[in-house]
Amino acid sequence: MLNKISKNSVIAFLLGVIVGIFMTFMFLGGMYAVYKVGKKIFGSHGYKVSKPVVSSGAVRLVKKGKKFNLGFENKKDLEFFTAHDGLYMEQSKEFATQGKYSLLAEYPKGATYPGLYWEVYNKRYCLNWSGANYFIFDVYNSSETDAMLIIKLKSGANYPKSKYQTYVHIPAKSSKKAKISIDKLRNKLDVSEISYINFFIDKPRDTITLYFDNIHLVECLFLKKSLCYTISNA
């Protein structure tokens, strides 16, 4: 009788061990699945990464070498950008500084961060600004209200991306030629892998209409203004 009980106990114990091992593997497998899903949603650094759809126009322009020298003479130049948070954009014949056309961008009152942006997530589509001295663009504010335009740049194909942000104050009914030093960007970004550009306004209290034109890079020989020229393909 003791032998029979002992044998049954051993069998029960072994079954318990097998079931325990099986359940452990099931638990670990479930935890790994949760980790993989969480990594996709929140990224490897624990915060949510939102990847907006990159327009086919932006990719096409980069492939063709039309990387960041935009004059908006062709409506396809508008495809480089994506309108965000209610921003409206169109080609316009008003306030052009070179050629006949500009880009009209209307930032709606009450929106959170309406912006005109471009972003890629593939290294071969990043912009190489290492050969330039300045990033320059013309902007006109046709509104009755002053505008504080924020320019945000990022580098790197994957998040977390390095970032740089600066501000341009544009008085009502006034124009501004904005110029950002590439040397200043080098302290914050990898200028050979620019992957994000955003012209946005933080919570506009009134609807603001801006006209952009002649967005380009320049290289200056010996850093003399008289010897600067536009870089066609960044």
PDB file of C-alpha atoms in Angstrom:
ATOM      1  CA  MET A   1       0.000   0.000   0.000  1.00  0.00           C
ATOM      2  CA  LEU A   2       2.834   2.395   0.909  1.00  0.00           C
ATOM      3  CA  ASN A   3       4.596   1.569  -2.341  1.00  0.00           C
ATOM      4  CA  LYS A   4       1.413   2.306  -4.301  1.00  0.00           C
ATOM      5  CA  ILE A   5       0.868   5.661  -2.515  1.00  0.00           C
ATOM      6  CA  SER A   6       4.495   6.555  -2.978  1.00  0.00           C
ATOM      7  CA  LYS A   7       4.307   5.789  -6.701  1.00  0.00           C
ATOM      8  CA  ASN A   8       1.115   7.846  -7.124  1.00  0.00           C
ATOM      9  CA  SER A   9       2.704  10.743  -5.229  1.00  0.00           C
ATOM     10  CA  VAL A  10       5.744  10.688  -7.483  1.00  0.00           C
ATOM     11  CA  ILE A  11       3.553  10.675 -10.606  1.00  0.00           C
ATOM     12  CA  ALA A  12       1.469  13.566  -9.241  1.00  0.00           C
ATOM     13  CA  PHE A  13       4.599  15.496  -8.372  1.00  0.00           C
ATOM     14  CA  LEU A  14       6.083  15.000 -11.841  1.00  0.00           C
ATOM     15  CA  LEU A  15       2.830  16.057 -13.474  1.00  0.00           C
ATOM     16  CA  GLY A  16       2.785  19.166 -11.302  1.00  0.00           C
ATOM     17  CA  VAL A  17       6.331  20.024 -12.341  1.00  0.00           C
ATOM     18  CA  ILE A  18       5.499  19.579 -16.036  1.00  0.00           C
ATOM     19  CA  VAL A  19       2.369  21.721 -15.743  1.00  0.00           C
ATOM     20  CA  GLY A  20       4.343  24.374 -13.833  1.00  0.00           C
ATOM     21  CA  ILE A  21       7.034  24.521 -16.520  1.00  0.00           C
ATOM     22  CA  PHE A  22       4.375  24.747 -19.249  1.00  0.00           C
ATOM     23  CA  MET A  23       2.554  27.596 -17.467  1.00  0.00           C
ATOM     24  CA  THR A  24       5.851  29.456 -16.928  1.00  0.00           C
ATOM     25  CA  PHE A  25       6.614  29.319 -20.645  1.00  0.00           C
ATOM     26  CA  MET A  26       3.068  30.476 -21.437  1.00  0.00           C
ATOM     27  CA  PHE A  27       3.457  33.419 -19.045  1.00  0.00           C
ATOM     28  CA  LEU A  28       6.861  34.420 -20.429  1.00  0.00           C
ATOM     29  CA  GLY A  29       5.537  34.137 -23.983  1.00  0.00           C
ATOM     30  CA  GLY A  30       2.619  36.420 -23.112  1.00  0.00           C
ATOM     31  CA  MET A  31       4.917  38.975 -21.474  1.00  0.00           C
ATOM     32  CA  TYR A  32       7.170  39.004 -24.553  1.00  0.00           C
ATOM     33  CA  ALA A  33       4.169  39.552 -26.833  1.00  0.00           C
ATOM     34  CA  VAL A  34       3.045  42.479 -24.659  1.00  0.00           C
ATOM     35  CA  TYR A  35       6.579  43.903 -24.801  1.00  0.00           C
ATOM     36  CA  LYS A  36       6.713  43.678 -28.611  1.00  0.00           C
ATOM     37  CA  VAL A  37       3.342  45.400 -28.999  1.00  0.00           C
ATOM     38  CA  GLY A  38       4.291  48.088 -26.487  1.00  0.00           C
ATOM     39  CA  LYS A  39       7.590  48.721 -28.259  1.00  0.00           C
ATOM     40  CA  LYS A  40       5.789  49.291 -31.545  1.00  0.00           C
ATOM     41  CA  ILE A  41       3.347  51.714 -29.961  1.00  0.00           C
ATOM     42  CA  PHE A  42       5.643  53.595 -27.579  1.00  0.00           C
ATOM     43  CA  GLY A  43       9.077  53.135 -29.105  1.00  0.00           C
ATOM     44  CA  SER A  44      12.187  51.783 -27.390  1.00  0.00           C
ATOM     45  CA  HIS A  45      12.430  54.776 -25.017  1.00  0.00           C
ATOM     46  CA  GLY A  46       8.993  54.489 -23.452  1.00  0.00           C
ATOM     47  CA  TYR A  47       7.113  57.336 -25.106  1.00  0.00           C
ATOM     48  CA  LYS A  48       4.558  57.230 -27.846  1.00  0.00           C
ATOM     49  CA  VAL A  49       5.887  57.765 -31.364  1.00  0.00           C
ATOM     50  CA  SER A  50       3.471  59.103 -33.928  1.00  0.00           C
ATOM     51  CA  LYS A  51       4.543  58.677 -37.540  1.00  0.00           C
ATOM     52  CA  PRO A  52       2.369  60.703 -39.907  1.00  0.00           C
ATOM     53  CA  VAL A  53       1.983  59.479 -43.445  1.00  0.00           C
ATOM     54  CA  VAL A  54       4.706  60.915 -45.672  1.00  0.00           C
ATOM     55  CA  SER A  55       3.231  62.202 -48.910  1.00  0.00           C
ATOM     56  CA  SER A  56       4.305  60.451 -52.093  1.00  0.00           C
ATOM     57  CA  GLY A  57       5.055  63.906 -53.473  1.00  0.00           C
ATOM     58  CA  ALA A  58       7.688  64.535 -50.799  1.00  0.00           C
ATOM     59  CA  VAL A  59       9.419  61.232 -51.539  1.00  0.00           C
ATOM     60  CA  ARG A  60       9.209  61.837 -55.294  1.00  0.00           C
ATOM     61  CA  LEU A  61      10.750  65.302 -55.017  1.00  0.00           C
ATOM     62  CA  VAL A  62      13.605  63.983 -52.897  1.00  0.00           C
ATOM     63  CA  LYS A  63      14.287  61.136 -55.344  1.00  0.00           C
ATOM     64  CA  LYS A  64      14.480  63.622 -58.208  1.00  0.00           C
ATOM     65  CA  GLY A  65      16.968  65.790 -56.341  1.00  0.00           C
ATOM     66  CA  LYS A  66      14.430  68.597 -55.769  1.00  0.00           C
ATOM     67  CA  LYS A  67      15.375  68.409 -52.140  1.00  0.00           C
ATOM     68  CA  PHE A  68      14.922  71.801 -50.605  1.00  0.00           C
ATOM     69  CA  ASN A  69      14.978  74.591 -53.135  1.00  0.00           C
ATOM     70  CA  LEU A  70      11.314  75.519 -53.427  1.00  0.00           C
ATOM     71  CA  GLY A  71       9.914  78.456 -55.382  1.00  0.00           C
ATOM     72  CA  PHE A  72       6.356  77.132 -55.882  1.00  0.00           C
ATOM     73  CA  GLU A  73       6.298  77.971 -59.590  1.00  0.00           C
ATOM     74  CA  ASN A  74       5.032  74.428 -60.028  1.00  0.00           C
ATOM     75  CA  LYS A  75       2.060  73.239 -57.967  1.00  0.00           C
ATOM     76  CA  LYS A  76       3.896  69.978 -57.383  1.00  0.00           C
ATOM     77  CA  ASP A  77       6.271  71.876 -55.093  1.00  0.00           C
ATOM     78  CA  LEU A  78       3.387  72.036 -52.615  1.00  0.00           C
ATOM     79  CA  GLU A  79       3.443  68.248 -52.416  1.00  0.00           C
ATOM     80  CA  PHE A  80       6.691  68.489 -50.501  1.00  0.00           C
ATOM     81  CA  PHE A  81       4.759  69.646 -47.444  1.00  0.00           C
ATOM     82  CA  THR A  82       1.898  68.214 -45.410  1.00  0.00           C
ATOM     83  CA  ALA A  83      -0.690  70.495 -43.796  1.00  0.00           C
ATOM     84  CA  HIS A  84      -1.143  69.732 -40.087  1.00  0.00           C
ATOM     85  CA  ASP A  85      -3.862  70.545 -37.546  1.00  0.00           C
ATOM     86  CA  GLY A  86      -6.244  72.410 -39.835  1.00  0.00           C
ATOM     87  CA  LEU A  87      -3.674  74.413 -41.795  1.00  0.00           C
ATOM     88  CA  TYR A  88      -4.771  75.300 -45.337  1.00  0.00           C
ATOM     89  CA  MET A  89      -2.268  75.797 -48.149  1.00  0.00           C
ATOM     90  CA  GLU A  90      -2.391  76.640 -51.840  1.00  0.00           C
ATOM     91  CA  GLN A  91      -0.309  78.142 -54.624  1.00  0.00           C
ATOM     92  CA  SER A  92      -0.735  81.920 -54.799  1.00  0.00           C
ATOM     93  CA  LYS A  93       0.216  84.805 -57.099  1.00  0.00           C
ATOM     94  CA  GLU A  94       0.510  87.206 -54.175  1.00  0.00           C
ATOM     95  CA  PHE A  95       3.678  88.320 -52.384  1.00  0.00           C
ATOM     96  CA  ALA A  96       6.052  86.213 -54.470  1.00  0.00           C
ATOM     97  CA  THR A  97       9.691  87.191 -53.970  1.00  0.00           C
ATOM     98  CA  GLN A  98      11.068  85.178 -56.871  1.00  0.00           C
ATOM     99  CA  GLY A  99       9.103  84.060 -59.902  1.00  0.00           C
ATOM    100  CA  LYS A 100       5.345  84.548 -60.085  1.00  0.00           C
ATOM    101  CA  TYR A 101       4.065  82.317 -57.307  1.00  0.00           C
ATOM    102  CA  SER A 102       4.281  81.770 -53.566  1.00  0.00           C
ATOM    103  CA  LEU A 103       2.790  79.313 -51.086  1.00  0.00           C
ATOM    104  CA  LEU A 104      -0.180  80.606 -49.077  1.00  0.00           C
ATOM    105  CA  ALA A 105      -0.486  78.998 -45.627  1.00  0.00           C
ATOM    106  CA  GLU A 106      -3.500  79.819 -43.448  1.00  0.00           C
ATOM    107  CA  TYR A 107      -3.101  79.017 -39.744  1.00  0.00           C
ATOM    108  CA  PRO A 108      -6.614  78.750 -38.251  1.00  0.00           C
ATOM    109  CA  LYS A 109      -7.653  80.425 -35.026  1.00  0.00           C
ATOM    110  CA  GLY A 110      -8.114  77.972 -32.178  1.00  0.00           C
ATOM    111  CA  ALA A 111      -5.938  75.185 -33.600  1.00  0.00           C
ATOM    112  CA  THR A 112      -3.267  73.771 -31.297  1.00  0.00           C
ATOM    113  CA  TYR A 113      -0.173  73.524 -33.483  1.00  0.00           C
ATOM    114  CA  PRO A 114      -1.144  74.210 -37.096  1.00  0.00           C
ATOM    115  CA  GLY A 115       1.888  73.717 -39.282  1.00  0.00           C
ATOM    116  CA  LEU A 116       3.447  73.191 -42.652  1.00  0.00           C
ATOM    117  CA  TYR A 117       5.779  70.241 -42.293  1.00  0.00           C
ATOM    118  CA  TRP A 118       7.856  67.574 -44.003  1.00  0.00           C
ATOM    119  CA  GLU A 119       9.227  64.377 -42.478  1.00  0.00           C
ATOM    120  CA  VAL A 120      10.853  61.128 -43.585  1.00  0.00           C
ATOM    121  CA  TYR A 121      11.844  57.940 -41.759  1.00  0.00           C
ATOM    122  CA  ASN A 122      14.333  56.517 -44.225  1.00  0.00           C
ATOM    123  CA  LYS A 123      17.980  57.595 -44.177  1.00  0.00           C
ATOM    124  CA  ARG A 124      18.253  57.748 -47.964  1.00  0.00           C
ATOM    125  CA  TYR A 125      15.487  60.376 -48.083  1.00  0.00           C
ATOM    126  CA  CYS A 126      17.109  62.617 -45.454  1.00  0.00           C
ATOM    127  CA  LEU A 127      18.489  65.964 -46.610  1.00  0.00           C
ATOM    128  CA  ASN A 128      22.218  66.601 -46.516  1.00  0.00           C
ATOM    129  CA  TRP A 129      22.816  70.232 -45.530  1.00  0.00           C
ATOM    130  CA  SER A 130      26.467  69.791 -44.624  1.00  0.00           C
ATOM    131  CA  GLY A 131      27.640  71.734 -47.685  1.00  0.00           C
ATOM    132  CA  ALA A 132      25.529  74.817 -46.957  1.00  0.00           C
ATOM    133  CA  ASN A 133      26.101  77.901 -44.812  1.00  0.00           C
ATOM    134  CA  TYR A 134      22.508  79.106 -44.415  1.00  0.00           C
ATOM    135  CA  PHE A 135      18.917  77.902 -44.627  1.00  0.00           C
ATOM    136  CA  ILE A 136      16.871  80.849 -45.952  1.00  0.00           C
ATOM    137  CA  PHE A 137      13.245  81.582 -46.768  1.00  0.00           C
ATOM    138  CA  ASP A 138      11.003  84.591 -47.400  1.00  0.00           C
ATOM    139  CA  VAL A 139       7.720  84.997 -45.539  1.00  0.00           C
ATOM    140  CA  TYR A 140       5.035  87.692 -45.630  1.00  0.00           C
ATOM    141  CA  ASN A 141       2.334  88.160 -42.983  1.00  0.00           C
ATOM    142  CA  SER A 142      -0.824  89.533 -44.632  1.00  0.00           C
ATOM    143  CA  SER A 143      -2.819  89.439 -41.380  1.00  0.00           C
ATOM    144  CA  GLU A 144      -3.771  92.269 -39.038  1.00  0.00           C
ATOM    145  CA  THR A 145      -2.023  90.433 -36.212  1.00  0.00           C
ATOM    146  CA  ASP A 146       1.686  89.865 -35.593  1.00  0.00           C
ATOM    147  CA  ALA A 147       2.806  86.270 -36.066  1.00  0.00           C
ATOM    148  CA  MET A 148       5.363  84.280 -34.103  1.00  0.00           C
ATOM    149  CA  LEU A 149       6.431  81.560 -36.506  1.00  0.00           C
ATOM    150  CA  ILE A 150       8.234  78.566 -34.998  1.00  0.00           C
ATOM    151  CA  ILE A 151      10.710  76.621 -37.116  1.00  0.00           C
ATOM    152  CA  LYS A 152      11.464  73.146 -35.834  1.00  0.00           C
ATOM    153  CA  LEU A 153      14.096  70.916 -37.440  1.00  0.00           C
ATOM    154  CA  LYS A 154      15.042  67.324 -36.634  1.00  0.00           C
ATOM    155  CA  SER A 155      17.743  64.946 -37.817  1.00  0.00           C
ATOM    156  CA  GLY A 156      18.034  61.178 -38.015  1.00  0.00           C
ATOM    157  CA  ALA A 157      15.762  58.615 -39.615  1.00  0.00           C
ATOM    158  CA  ASN A 158      14.491  57.035 -36.394  1.00  0.00           C
ATOM    159  CA  TYR A 159      13.079  58.313 -33.106  1.00  0.00           C
ATOM    160  CA  PRO A 160      14.224  59.705 -30.791  1.00  0.00           C
ATOM    161  CA  LYS A 161      15.415  62.337 -33.289  1.00  0.00           C
ATOM    162  CA  SER A 162      17.718  65.226 -32.433  1.00  0.00           C
ATOM    163  CA  LYS A 163      15.873  68.549 -32.676  1.00  0.00           C
ATOM    164  CA  TYR A 164      16.388  72.280 -33.005  1.00  0.00           C
ATOM    165  CA  GLN A 165      13.803  75.036 -32.650  1.00  0.00           C
ATOM    166  CA  THR A 166      13.879  78.772 -33.301  1.00  0.00           C
ATOM    167  CA  TYR A 167      11.390  81.644 -33.635  1.00  0.00           C
ATOM    168  CA  VAL A 168      10.755  84.317 -36.266  1.00  0.00           C
ATOM    169  CA  HIS A 169       8.606  87.328 -35.361  1.00  0.00           C
ATOM    170  CA  ILE A 170       6.706  88.678 -38.371  1.00  0.00           C
ATOM    171  CA  PRO A 171       4.821  91.947 -37.763  1.00  0.00           C
ATOM    172  CA  ALA A 172       1.371  92.422 -39.316  1.00  0.00           C
ATOM    173  CA  LYS A 173       1.444  93.436 -42.988  1.00  0.00           C
ATOM    174  CA  SER A 174       5.198  92.888 -43.096  1.00  0.00           C
ATOM    175  CA  SER A 175       7.719  90.591 -44.700  1.00  0.00           C
ATOM    176  CA  LYS A 176      10.781  88.901 -43.291  1.00  0.00           C
ATOM    177  CA  LYS A 177      13.760  87.109 -44.817  1.00  0.00           C
ATOM    178  CA  ALA A 178      14.594  84.409 -42.305  1.00  0.00           C
ATOM    179  CA  LYS A 179      18.123  83.035 -42.215  1.00  0.00           C
ATOM    180  CA  ILE A 180      19.343  80.159 -40.048  1.00  0.00           C
ATOM    181  CA  SER A 181      23.061  79.419 -39.774  1.00  0.00           C
ATOM    182  CA  ILE A 182      23.954  75.815 -40.546  1.00  0.00           C
ATOM    183  CA  ASP A 183      26.897  76.103 -38.158  1.00  0.00           C
ATOM    184  CA  LYS A 184      24.422  76.852 -35.370  1.00  0.00           C
ATOM    185  CA  LEU A 185      22.452  73.738 -36.321  1.00  0.00           C
ATOM    186  CA  ARG A 186      25.550  71.538 -36.065  1.00  0.00           C
ATOM    187  CA  ASN A 187      25.503  71.986 -32.284  1.00  0.00           C
ATOM    188  CA  LYS A 188      22.113  70.280 -32.085  1.00  0.00           C
ATOM    189  CA  LEU A 189      21.638  68.211 -35.241  1.00  0.00           C
ATOM    190  CA  ASP A 190      23.382  65.934 -37.694  1.00  0.00           C
ATOM    191  CA  VAL A 191      23.097  68.330 -40.639  1.00  0.00           C
ATOM    192  CA  SER A 192      23.863  65.509 -43.073  1.00  0.00           C
ATOM    193  CA  GLU A 193      20.597  63.772 -42.085  1.00  0.00           C
ATOM    194  CA  ILE A 194      17.856  66.412 -41.844  1.00  0.00           C
ATOM    195  CA  SER A 195      14.593  64.474 -41.672  1.00  0.00           C
ATOM    196  CA  TYR A 196      11.981  66.924 -40.348  1.00  0.00           C
ATOM    197  CA  ILE A 197      11.065  70.546 -41.068  1.00  0.00           C
ATOM    198  CA  ASN A 198       8.039  72.283 -39.577  1.00  0.00           C
ATOM    199  CA  PHE A 199       6.802  75.869 -39.902  1.00  0.00           C
ATOM    200  CA  PHE A 200       4.113  76.141 -37.218  1.00  0.00           C
ATOM    201  CA  ILE A 201       2.359  78.548 -34.868  1.00  0.00           C
ATOM    202  CA  ASP A 202       1.545  77.714 -31.258  1.00  0.00           C
ATOM    203  CA  LYS A 203      -2.197  78.145 -30.595  1.00  0.00           C
ATOM    204  CA  PRO A 204      -2.917  81.165 -32.837  1.00  0.00           C
ATOM    205  CA  ARG A 205      -5.427  83.530 -31.225  1.00  0.00           C
ATOM    206  CA  ASP A 206      -6.468  84.808 -34.651  1.00  0.00           C
ATOM    207  CA  THR A 207      -6.343  83.266 -38.091  1.00  0.00           C
ATOM    208  CA  ILE A 208      -2.929  84.055 -39.559  1.00  0.00           C
ATOM    209  CA  THR A 209      -2.169  84.003 -43.291  1.00  0.00           C
ATOM    210  CA  LEU A 210       1.481  83.719 -44.315  1.00  0.00           C
ATOM    211  CA  TYR A 211       3.037  83.601 -47.782  1.00  0.00           C
ATOM    212  CA  PHE A 212       6.238  81.561 -48.160  1.00  0.00           C
ATOM    213  CA  ASP A 213       8.645  81.751 -51.075  1.00  0.00           C
ATOM    214  CA  ASN A 214      12.209  81.068 -52.123  1.00  0.00           C
ATOM    215  CA  ILE A 215      12.902  78.386 -49.516  1.00  0.00           C
ATOM    216  CA  HIS A 216      16.465  77.287 -50.153  1.00  0.00           C
ATOM    217  CA  LEU A 217      20.022  76.697 -48.969  1.00  0.00           C
ATOM    218  CA  VAL A 218      22.983  78.896 -49.799  1.00  0.00           C
ATOM    219  CA  GLU A 219      26.722  78.423 -49.687  1.00  0.00           C
ATOM    220  CA  CYS A 220      28.911  81.489 -49.212  1.00  0.00           C
ATOM    221  CA  LEU A 221      32.497  81.468 -50.428  1.00  0.00           C
ATOM    222  CA  PHE A 222      34.717  82.784 -47.646  1.00  0.00           C
ATOM    223  CA  LEU A 223      31.440  83.618 -45.817  1.00  0.00           C
ATOM    224  CA  LYS A 224      31.043  86.837 -47.819  1.00  0.00           C
ATOM    225  CA  LYS A 225      27.447  87.772 -48.556  1.00  0.00           C
ATOM    226  CA  SER A 226      28.368  88.967 -52.029  1.00  0.00           C
ATOM    227  CA  LEU A 227      29.699  85.516 -52.863  1.00  0.00           C
ATOM    228  CA  CYS A 228      26.679  83.443 -51.827  1.00  0.00           C
ATOM    229  CA  TYR A 229      24.819  81.201 -54.232  1.00  0.00           C
ATOM    230  CA  THR A 230      21.841  78.875 -54.065  1.00  0.00           C
ATOM    231  CA  ILE A 231      22.461  75.149 -53.674  1.00  0.00           C
ATOM    232  CA  SER A 232      20.031  73.419 -56.024  1.00  0.00           C
ATOM    233  CA  ASN A 233      20.402  69.886 -54.709  1.00  0.00           C
ATOM    234  CA  ALA A 234      21.025  69.573 -50.989  1.00  0.00           C
TER     235      ALA A 234
END
